[in-house]
Coordinates of C-alpha atoms in Angstrom, one line a residue:
X123 CA -63.8 -11.3 22.2
X124 CA -65.3 -8.3 23.8
X125 CA -69.0 -7.9 23.1
X126 CA -69.6 -11.6 22.1
X127 CA -72.1 -14.0 23.7
X128 CA -70.7 -15.3 27.0
X129 CA -73.3 -18.0 27.7
X130 CA -73.2 -19.7 24.3
X131 CA -72.6 -23.5 24.4
X132 CA -69.5 -24.0 22.4
X133 CA -68.6 -27.0 20.2
X134 CA -65.2 -28.0 18.8
X135 CA -64.9 -29.2 15.2
X136 CA -64.4 -32.8 16.4
X137 CA -67.5 -32.6 18.7
X138 CA -69.7 -31.3 15.9
X139 CA -68.4 -33.9 13.5
X140 CA -69.3 -36.7 16.0
X141 CA -72.8 -35.2 16.3
X142 CA -73.3 -35.1 12.6
X143 CA -72.7 -38.8 12.2
X144 CA -75.3 -39.7 14.8
X145 CA -78.8 -40.9 13.9
X146 CA -80.3 -37.6 15.1
X147 CA -77.9 -34.9 14.1
X148 CA -78.6 -31.2 15.0
X149 CA -79.6 -28.6 12.5
X150 CA -76.4 -26.8 11.3
X151 CA -77.1 -23.2 10.5
X152 CA -74.7 -21.3 8.2
X153 CA -75.2 -17.6 8.8
X154 CA -73.0 -16.2 6.1
X155 CA -74.3 -14.6 2.8
X156 CA -75.9 -17.1 0.4
X157 CA -73.2 -16.3 -2.2
X158 CA -70.6 -17.6 0.3
X159 CA -72.8 -20.5 1.3
X160 CA -73.1 -21.7 -2.3
X161 CA -69.3 -21.9 -2.6
X162 CA -68.4 -23.6 0.7
X163 CA -70.5 -24.9 3.7
X164 CA -70.6 -27.6 6.2
X165 CA -72.4 -30.8 5.1
X166 CA -76.2 -30.6 5.3
X167 CA -76.0 -27.0 6.6
X168 CA -79.0 -24.7 6.0
X169 CA -78.6 -21.0 5.4
X170 CA -80.0 -17.8 6.9
X171 CA -77.7 -14.8 6.5
X172 CA -77.2 -12.9 9.7
X173 CA -76.7 -9.6 7.7
X174 CA -80.2 -10.0 6.2
X175 CA -82.7 -7.6 8.0
X176 CA -85.2 -10.5 7.9
X177 CA -82.8 -13.0 9.6
X178 CA -85.3 -14.2 12.2
X179 CA -88.1 -14.6 9.5
X180 CA -85.7 -16.7 7.5
X181 CA -84.9 -19.0 10.5
X182 CA -88.6 -19.5 11.3
X183 CA -88.9 -21.3 7.9
X184 CA -86.0 -23.6 8.7
X185 CA -86.9 -24.8 12.2
X186 CA -89.9 -26.7 13.5
X187 CA -89.9 -25.7 17.2
X188 CA -88.1 -23.5 19.6
X189 CA -86.5 -26.6 21.1
X190 CA -84.8 -27.8 17.9
X191 CA -81.1 -28.5 18.4
X192 CA -79.3 -25.9 16.4
X193 CA -75.6 -25.4 15.8
X194 CA -74.6 -21.9 14.6
X195 CA -71.5 -21.2 12.6
X196 CA -70.1 -18.2 10.7
X197 CA -66.7 -17.3 9.2
X198 CA -64.3 -18.1 12.0
X199 CA -63.0 -17.4 15.5
X200 CA -62.3 -13.7 15.0
X201 CA -65.7 -12.8 13.4
X202 CA -68.6 -11.6 15.5
X203 CA -71.2 -13.2 13.3
X204 CA -71.9 -16.3 15.4
X205 CA -72.3 -14.2 18.5
X206 CA -74.8 -11.9 16.9
X207 CA -76.8 -14.8 15.6
X208 CA -76.8 -16.6 18.9
X209 CA -78.1 -13.5 20.7
X210 CA -80.9 -12.9 18.1
X211 CA -82.0 -16.5 18.3
X212 CA -81.7 -16.7 22.1
X213 CA -83.8 -13.6 22.5
X214 CA -86.3 -15.0 20.1
X215 CA -86.9 -17.9 22.4
X216 CA -84.8 -20.7 21.0
X217 CA -83.6 -22.9 23.8
X218 CA -81.2 -25.5 22.3
X219 CA -78.4 -23.5 20.8
X220 CA -74.8 -24.3 20.3
X221 CA -72.0 -22.5 18.4
X222 CA -69.0 -23.6 16.3
X223 CA -66.7 -20.6 17.1
X224 CA -64.1 -22.0 14.7
X225 CA -66.5 -21.4 11.8
X226 CA -66.3 -22.7 8.3
X227 CA -62.6 -21.6 8.1
X228 CA -61.7 -23.5 11.2
X229 CA -63.6 -26.5 10.0
X230 CA -61.7 -26.5 6.7
X231 CA -58.3 -26.1 8.4
X232 CA -59.2 -29.1 10.6
X233 CA -59.6 -31.2 7.5
X234 CA -63.3 -32.0 7.8
X235 CA -65.5 -32.4 4.6
X236 CA -67.5 -29.5 3.1
X237 CA -70.0 -29.0 0.4
X238 CA -70.3 -26.3 -2.2
X239 CA -69.1 -25.3 -5.7
X240 CA -65.5 -24.4 -4.5
X241 CA -65.0 -26.1 -1.2
X242 CA -62.2 -23.8 0.0
X243 CA -61.7 -20.7 2.1
X244 CA -63.0 -17.7 0.2
X245 CA -60.8 -14.6 -0.5
X246 CA -62.0 -11.3 0.7
X247 CA -61.5 -7.8 -0.5
X248 CA -58.6 -6.2 1.3
X249 CA -57.3 -2.8 2.1
X250 CA -54.9 -1.4 -0.5
X251 CA -51.3 -2.7 0.2
X252 CA -48.9 -0.1 -1.2
X253 CA -46.1 -1.7 -3.2
X254 CA -44.4 0.3 -5.9
X255 CA -45.1 1.4 -9.4
X256 CA -48.8 0.7 -9.8
X257 CA -51.0 3.3 -11.3
X258 CA -54.7 3.8 -11.7
X259 CA -56.8 6.0 -13.9
X260 CA -60.0 7.2 -12.3
X261 CA -63.1 5.7 -14.1
X262 CA -65.1 8.8 -15.0
X263 CA -68.2 6.8 -15.7
X264 CA -68.4 5.2 -12.3
X265 CA -66.8 7.8 -10.1
X266 CA -68.7 10.8 -8.7
X267 CA -68.4 13.6 -6.2
X268 CA -71.5 14.4 -4.2
X269 CA -71.8 17.7 -2.5
X270 CA -74.2 19.3 0.1
X271 CA -74.6 23.0 0.9
X272 CA -76.8 24.3 3.7
X273 CA -78.7 27.4 4.8
X274 CA -81.0 28.1 7.7
X275 CA -84.1 27.3 5.5
X276 CA -82.8 24.0 4.2
X277 CA -80.1 22.5 2.0
X278 CA -79.2 21.5 -1.5
X279 CA -77.3 18.5 -2.7
X280 CA -75.9 17.5 -6.1
X281 CA -73.0 15.9 -8.0
X282 CA -69.8 16.8 -9.9
X283 CA -68.0 14.6 -12.4
X284 CA -64.4 13.7 -11.5
X285 CA -61.3 12.4 -13.3
X286 CA -57.6 12.0 -12.6
X287 CA -55.0 9.3 -11.7
X288 CA -53.4 7.8 -8.7
X289 CA -50.1 6.0 -8.3
X290 CA -47.7 4.5 -5.8
X291 CA -44.5 6.3 -4.9
X292 CA -42.0 5.7 -2.1
X293 CA -44.5 3.5 -0.2
X294 CA -47.3 6.1 -0.4
X295 CA -50.3 6.8 -2.6
X296 CA -50.0 9.9 -4.7
X297 CA -51.9 11.5 -7.5
X298 CA -54.5 14.1 -8.6
X299 CA -58.3 14.1 -8.4
X300 CA -59.8 16.7 -10.8
X301 CA -63.4 17.9 -10.5
X302 CA -65.2 19.2 -13.6
X303 CA -66.9 22.2 -12.0
X304 CA -69.0 23.0 -15.1
X305 CA -70.6 19.6 -14.6
X306 CA -72.1 20.6 -11.3
X307 CA -75.7 19.5 -10.9
X308 CA -78.4 19.9 -8.3
X309 CA -80.4 16.8 -7.4
X310 CA -83.0 17.9 -4.9
X311 CA -84.8 20.3 -7.2
X312 CA -85.4 17.8 -10.0
X313 CA -88.5 19.0 -12.0
X314 CA -88.5 22.4 -10.3
X315 CA -87.7 25.5 -12.5
X316 CA -85.4 26.7 -9.7
X317 CA -83.0 23.8 -10.5
X318 CA -81.5 25.7 -13.5
X319 CA -81.5 28.9 -11.5
X320 CA -79.5 27.3 -8.7
X321 CA -77.1 25.6 -11.1
X322 CA -76.5 28.8 -13.0
X323 CA -75.8 30.6 -9.7
X324 CA -73.3 27.9 -8.6
X325 CA -71.5 28.4 -11.9
X326 CA -71.4 32.2 -11.5
X327 CA -68.8 34.3 -9.9
X328 CA -70.8 34.3 -6.6
X329 CA -69.7 30.7 -6.2
X330 CA -67.3 28.6 -8.3
X331 CA -66.9 31.0 -11.3
X332 CA -66.6 28.1 -13.7
X333 CA -66.1 30.2 -16.8
X334 CA -62.7 31.3 -15.4
X335 CA -62.0 28.3 -13.2
X336 CA -63.6 25.2 -14.9
X337 CA -61.8 22.7 -12.7
X338 CA -60.9 22.1 -9.1
X339 CA -58.1 19.8 -8.1
X340 CA -56.9 17.8 -5.1
X341 CA -53.3 16.9 -5.3
X342 CA -52.2 14.2 -2.9
X343 CA -48.7 14.9 -1.6
X344 CA -48.4 12.6 1.4
X345 CA -50.3 9.8 2.9
X346 CA -50.2 8.2 6.4
X347 CA -51.8 5.0 7.6
X348 CA -54.4 5.2 10.3
X349 CA -54.3 2.9 13.4
X350 CA -57.2 0.8 12.1
X351 CA -56.6 -1.2 8.9
X352 CA -60.0 -2.7 8.0
X353 CA -62.3 -2.8 4.9
X354 CA -64.9 -0.5 6.3
X355 CA -62.9 2.3 8.0
X356 CA -60.5 4.9 6.5
X357 CA -57.0 3.3 6.4
X358 CA -55.2 6.3 5.1
X359 CA -55.2 10.1 5.7
X360 CA -54.1 12.0 2.6
X361 CA -52.5 15.3 3.0
X362 CA -52.7 17.4 -0.2
X363 CA -53.4 20.7 -1.9
X364 CA -57.0 21.6 -2.7
X365 CA -57.3 24.2 -5.4
X366 CA -60.6 25.9 -6.1
X367 CA -61.2 29.2 -8.0
X368 CA -57.4 29.7 -8.3
X369 CA -56.9 29.5 -4.6
X370 CA -54.9 26.6 -3.0
X371 CA -54.9 25.4 0.6
X372 CA -53.5 22.4 2.4
X373 CA -56.2 19.9 3.6
X374 CA -56.2 16.4 5.1
X375 CA -58.8 13.9 3.9
X376 CA -59.4 10.4 5.2
X377 CA -59.5 7.7 2.5
X378 CA -61.1 4.3 2.7
X379 CA -59.4 2.2 0.0
X380 CA -60.2 -1.4 -1.0
X381 CA -58.8 -3.6 -3.8
X382 CA -61.8 -4.9 -5.6
X383 CA -59.7 -7.2 -7.9
X384 CA -56.2 -7.3 -9.4
X385 CA -56.9 -4.2 -11.6
X386 CA -59.5 -2.1 -9.7
X387 CA -59.5 -0.2 -6.5
X388 CA -62.3 1.8 -4.8
X389 CA -61.8 4.9 -2.7
X390 CA -64.3 6.5 -0.5
X391 CA -63.7 10.1 0.7
X392 CA -65.7 12.3 3.2
X393 CA -64.7 15.8 4.1
X394 CA -65.9 19.3 4.9
X395 CA -64.4 22.5 3.8
X396 CA -64.9 26.1 4.8
X397 CA -65.7 27.6 1.3
X398 CA -64.7 31.1 2.4
X399 CA -61.0 30.1 2.6
X400 CA -61.2 29.7 -1.2
X401 CA -62.9 33.1 -1.7
X402 CA -66.4 31.8 -2.0
X403 CA -68.0 34.3 0.4
X404 CA -71.6 34.7 -1.1
X405 CA -74.2 34.7 1.7
X406 CA -71.6 34.4 4.5
X407 CA -72.4 36.4 7.6
X408 CA -68.7 36.8 8.2
X409 CA -68.5 39.1 5.2
X410 CA -72.1 40.6 4.9
X411 CA -74.8 42.0 7.1
X412 CA -78.6 42.0 6.7
X413 CA -78.6 38.8 4.6
X414 CA -82.1 37.8 5.5
X415 CA -83.0 34.6 3.6
X416 CA -79.8 34.9 1.4
X417 CA -77.7 33.4 4.2
X418 CA -75.6 30.4 3.1
X419 CA -73.6 28.4 5.6
X420 CA -69.9 28.5 5.2
X421 CA -69.3 24.7 5.4
X422 CA -69.7 22.5 2.3
X423 CA -69.7 18.8 2.7
X424 CA -68.3 16.4 0.1
X425 CA -68.5 12.7 -0.4
X426 CA -66.5 11.2 -3.3
X427 CA -66.7 7.6 -4.5
X428 CA -63.8 6.8 -6.9
X429 CA -63.0 3.8 -8.9
X430 CA -59.4 3.4 -10.2
X431 CA -58.5 1.1 -13.1
X432 CA -54.9 -0.1 -13.7
X433 CA -53.1 2.0 -16.2
X434 CA -49.5 2.4 -17.5
X435 CA -47.1 3.2 -14.6
X436 CA -46.0 6.8 -14.1
X437 CA -42.6 7.7 -15.4

């Protein structure tokens, strides 16, 4: 695989198994998270998680010298974990390194013994696979929209509560995400008297005019898969109608969706909007002159973390 260690000494499962039954077996280093290590691992393996920022400190407590014979293994052939670990240890001066590229999954498939509480290949979270008829209500306690507005003297950030529902229809994700605009809060001015001044201003007709327009809504009308379908990158682009202050415009928003379990999904959204398209023109130099320190940049950034819980299917 591109970017992996080219000079790593590789062992097959059978070669490692032979070494493990010798009188002087190598140190077998499991580099997966300790939660995974506790469930399934190679016999006699020790653990130092490659994703831990203190990985090298952890390994120093496991090895006696830089010449110790060490065999590194991670998840499996297609995971970069073993390569990253090999490079770190190699650069740290360890001289007797080997790798089991097949990883714990290849070891299991080959039928060799393992230790741990479950002794089987572990399931991972997966991108949402659209079927038909499932529906989720947005968990209002866990879900939140974070916003950031900017000006040439700094920025402000805060939160807005969200609700709504999502459902599957014709092989696509649909639904409505509703923002309670009266719940808007500022976070960076906590303890400052200006906090209530800013929040009042955001609720006023200069900005979101929440007395007349208490909610904003994003209605998903179409979704398309992206080219990359992984757990950490947007898998879907949602096209929908964003309504703010009684004005509606079509927007496209990338969605990163994971199934956390059989009943819960998580959705991460990041997007920018030009607020002036929705009639929020306060402090915009496109509409006013001589603003001085009242200038407010036109672009608002939003980050929304949603948690959907299974509900009664839509009719």
